[in-house]
Amino acid sequence: MVEQAEIAFAEFGVDASLDEIARRAGVASGTLYRHFPTRLDLIEAVLADQIAELVELGRGLLTVEDEFDALSTWLRAALMHGLTYRGLSAAVMNSALDRGNGLVSTWHAELFEVGGALLARARQSGMVVADADEADVLKMVGAIAWAAQDTPDSSAQADRLLALLMNGLRHGGVQR
């Protein structure tokens, strides 16, 4: 069910039909609602899987020899996540604030931890400017997702903006 929800949310956003998700998963709507009593419960399940994949990718990239490429690869994955699941994250964030949910804080901390570690490696290797700050970099990636989300070529637009960010981070300027 979660896999079908990921697909539907990516296609239709946070308002994707739960009945359609159940149909795609080959289950009755009641089965979906038994496992996920609210839309938010399903959204959280989808995001939990996606965040876990991003964190796992980042941890795997911590051993890649080219620190700049590892950082760039992870930031691009985070950016594509932001483009694909833009409405879901906002829905969860708003609800979490209302409910005092620590889940979002945990996700935020995990993403910042792995993103910060990748940035620190690239900074220590001399491939990234010394004053690059992980909070600033991750905020810029979020801003790129926001800026590109409603453009006809959102992925291409996001890639161009990310390339500008990466060129700005690169120690010694553009090299590629």
Tab-separated table of C-alpha atoms in Angstrom:
chain	number	residue	atom	x	y	z
A	1	MET	CA	0.000	0.000	0.000
A	2	VAL	CA	2.773	2.412	0.869
A	3	GLU	CA	4.439	1.838	-2.509
A	4	GLN	CA	1.207	2.659	-4.345
A	5	ALA	CA	0.715	5.690	-2.113
A	6	GLU	CA	4.228	6.916	-3.016
A	7	ILE	CA	3.346	6.693	-6.695
A	8	ALA	CA	-0.043	8.371	-6.289
A	9	PHE	CA	1.306	11.167	-4.102
A	10	ALA	CA	4.112	11.776	-6.597
A	11	GLU	CA	1.545	11.975	-9.416
A	12	PHE	CA	-1.270	13.899	-7.739
A	13	GLY	CA	0.207	15.479	-4.646
A	14	VAL	CA	-1.076	15.394	-1.094
A	15	ASP	CA	-4.705	15.283	-2.242
A	16	ALA	CA	-4.369	11.974	-4.130
A	17	SER	CA	-7.477	9.826	-3.747
A	18	LEU	CA	-7.110	7.289	-0.947
A	19	ASP	CA	-9.700	5.099	-2.660
A	20	GLU	CA	-7.553	5.135	-5.802
A	21	ILE	CA	-4.484	4.213	-3.749
A	22	ALA	CA	-6.379	1.269	-2.247
A	23	ARG	CA	-7.556	0.194	-5.727
A	24	ARG	CA	-3.989	0.360	-7.087
A	25	ALA	CA	-2.746	-1.662	-4.118
A	26	GLY	CA	-5.417	-4.283	-4.764
A	27	VAL	CA	-7.113	-3.852	-1.402
A	28	ALA	CA	-10.468	-2.546	-0.240
A	29	SER	CA	-10.654	1.010	1.025
A	30	GLY	CA	-11.490	-0.315	4.477
A	31	THR	CA	-8.213	-2.233	4.545
A	32	LEU	CA	-6.296	0.924	3.742
A	33	TYR	CA	-8.116	2.837	6.474
A	34	ARG	CA	-7.501	0.046	9.013
A	35	HIS	CA	-3.755	0.330	8.431
A	36	PHE	CA	-3.760	4.111	8.005
A	37	PRO	CA	-6.745	5.667	9.839
A	38	THR	CA	-6.012	9.135	8.463
A	39	ARG	CA	-4.482	10.569	5.317
A	40	LEU	CA	-1.711	11.962	7.493
A	41	ASP	CA	-0.843	8.471	8.778
A	42	LEU	CA	-0.345	7.308	5.184
A	43	ILE	CA	1.632	10.416	4.265
A	44	GLU	CA	3.914	9.874	7.271
A	45	ALA	CA	4.490	6.256	6.213
A	46	VAL	CA	5.437	7.356	2.701
A	47	LEU	CA	7.778	10.047	3.971
A	48	ALA	CA	9.344	7.726	6.552
A	49	ASP	CA	10.398	5.369	3.752
A	50	GLN	CA	11.696	8.211	1.599
A	51	ILE	CA	13.635	9.876	4.419
A	52	ALA	CA	15.157	6.520	5.408
A	53	GLU	CA	16.312	6.007	1.798
A	54	LEU	CA	17.888	9.479	1.696
A	55	VAL	CA	19.685	8.896	4.988
A	56	GLU	CA	20.890	5.459	3.846
A	57	LEU	CA	22.119	6.907	0.539
A	58	GLY	CA	24.010	9.633	2.392
A	59	ARG	CA	25.644	7.210	4.781
A	60	GLY	CA	26.744	5.058	1.855
A	61	LEU	CA	28.200	8.106	0.121
A	62	LEU	CA	30.386	8.861	3.149
A	63	THR	CA	32.854	6.287	1.844
A	64	VAL	CA	32.962	7.506	-1.760
A	65	GLU	CA	36.437	8.692	-2.702
A	66	ASP	CA	35.352	11.908	-4.482
A	67	GLU	CA	33.898	13.932	-1.602
A	68	PHE	CA	32.493	16.655	-3.853
A	69	ASP	CA	30.727	14.119	-6.071
A	70	ALA	CA	29.331	12.353	-2.991
A	71	LEU	CA	27.933	15.641	-1.668
A	72	SER	CA	26.540	16.575	-5.060
A	73	THR	CA	24.890	13.176	-5.507
A	74	TRP	CA	23.189	13.367	-2.121
A	75	LEU	CA	22.059	16.966	-2.526
A	76	ARG	CA	20.550	16.085	-5.903
A	77	ALA	CA	18.672	13.150	-4.328
A	78	ALA	CA	17.409	15.443	-1.556
A	79	LEU	CA	16.360	17.988	-4.169
A	80	MET	CA	14.468	15.390	-6.237
A	81	HIS	CA	12.760	14.210	-3.036
A	82	GLY	CA	11.720	17.797	-2.368
A	83	LEU	CA	10.323	18.177	-5.883
A	84	THR	CA	8.489	14.861	-5.854
A	85	TYR	CA	6.997	15.012	-2.368
A	86	ARG	CA	6.670	18.772	-1.901
A	87	GLY	CA	3.077	18.807	-0.645
A	88	LEU	CA	3.535	15.808	1.594
A	89	SER	CA	6.333	17.343	3.603
A	90	ALA	CA	4.337	20.531	4.151
A	91	ALA	CA	1.274	18.556	5.283
A	92	VAL	CA	3.320	16.539	7.765
A	93	MET	CA	5.182	19.592	9.050
A	94	ASN	CA	1.977	21.542	9.666
A	95	SER	CA	0.319	18.613	11.387
A	96	ALA	CA	3.397	17.814	13.447
A	97	LEU	CA	3.495	21.353	14.749
A	98	ASP	CA	-0.176	21.105	15.712
A	99	ARG	CA	0.279	17.734	17.442
A	100	GLY	CA	3.718	18.299	18.937
A	101	ASN	CA	4.946	15.299	16.928
A	102	GLY	CA	8.654	14.566	17.361
A	103	LEU	CA	8.780	12.468	14.174
A	104	VAL	CA	9.512	15.448	11.961
A	105	SER	CA	12.247	16.613	14.318
A	106	THR	CA	13.839	13.169	14.121
A	107	TRP	CA	13.724	13.197	10.308
A	108	HIS	CA	15.118	16.717	10.225
A	109	ALA	CA	17.975	15.750	12.541
A	110	GLU	CA	18.829	12.630	10.503
A	111	LEU	CA	18.912	14.576	7.235
A	112	PHE	CA	21.012	17.349	8.735
A	113	GLU	CA	23.375	14.813	10.305
A	114	VAL	CA	24.115	12.992	7.060
A	115	GLY	CA	24.095	16.166	4.944
A	116	GLY	CA	26.411	17.837	7.438
A	117	ALA	CA	28.783	14.861	7.431
A	118	LEU	CA	28.960	14.863	3.618
A	119	LEU	CA	29.569	18.609	3.558
A	120	ALA	CA	32.210	18.356	6.296
A	121	ARG	CA	34.098	15.683	4.317
A	122	ALA	CA	34.041	17.843	1.191
A	123	ARG	CA	35.115	20.891	3.197
A	124	GLN	CA	37.956	18.989	4.940
A	125	SER	CA	39.231	17.662	1.615
A	126	GLY	CA	39.467	21.234	0.360
A	127	MET	CA	36.917	20.637	-2.401
A	128	VAL	CA	34.305	22.937	-0.846
A	129	VAL	CA	34.784	26.457	0.464
A	130	ALA	CA	35.612	26.553	4.170
A	131	ASP	CA	32.673	28.742	5.176
A	132	ALA	CA	29.991	26.441	3.698
A	133	ASP	CA	27.428	25.764	6.417
A	134	GLU	CA	25.169	22.690	6.283
A	135	ALA	CA	22.066	24.580	7.416
A	136	ASP	CA	22.560	27.167	4.670
A	137	VAL	CA	23.234	24.540	2.008
A	138	LEU	CA	20.188	22.452	2.920
A	139	LYS	CA	17.991	25.544	3.043
A	140	MET	CA	19.201	26.464	-0.442
A	141	VAL	CA	18.331	22.982	-1.708
A	142	GLY	CA	14.848	23.429	-0.238
A	143	ALA	CA	14.592	26.838	-1.882
A	144	ILE	CA	15.619	25.344	-5.231
A	145	ALA	CA	12.859	22.719	-4.924
A	146	TRP	CA	10.359	25.443	-4.111
A	147	ALA	CA	11.500	27.674	-6.992
A	148	ALA	CA	11.426	24.881	-9.573
A	149	GLN	CA	8.267	23.081	-8.472
A	150	ASP	CA	5.736	24.773	-10.736
A	151	THR	CA	7.886	25.211	-13.825
A	152	PRO	CA	7.114	23.081	-16.898
A	153	ASP	CA	10.595	21.533	-16.767
A	154	SER	CA	10.920	21.362	-12.982
A	155	SER	CA	13.614	18.662	-12.916
A	156	ALA	CA	15.753	20.435	-15.517
A	157	GLN	CA	15.255	23.781	-13.768
A	158	ALA	CA	16.212	22.217	-10.431
A	159	ASP	CA	19.321	20.625	-11.971
A	160	ARG	CA	20.436	23.988	-13.386
A	161	LEU	CA	19.927	25.746	-10.063
A	162	LEU	CA	21.692	22.958	-8.165
A	163	ALA	CA	24.639	23.220	-10.585
A	164	LEU	CA	24.882	26.933	-9.741
A	165	LEU	CA	24.849	26.116	-6.030
A	166	MET	CA	27.501	23.417	-6.430
A	167	ASN	CA	29.704	25.747	-8.488
A	168	GLY	CA	29.402	28.318	-5.709
A	169	LEU	CA	30.388	25.752	-3.095
A	170	ARG	CA	33.351	24.426	-5.045
A	171	HIS	CA	36.651	25.649	-3.655
A	172	GLY	CA	38.554	27.499	-6.378
A	173	GLY	CA	35.503	28.024	-8.615
A	174	VAL	CA	34.155	26.054	-11.527
A	175	GLN	CA	36.284	23.086	-12.537
A	176	ARG	CA	33.956	20.971	-14.690
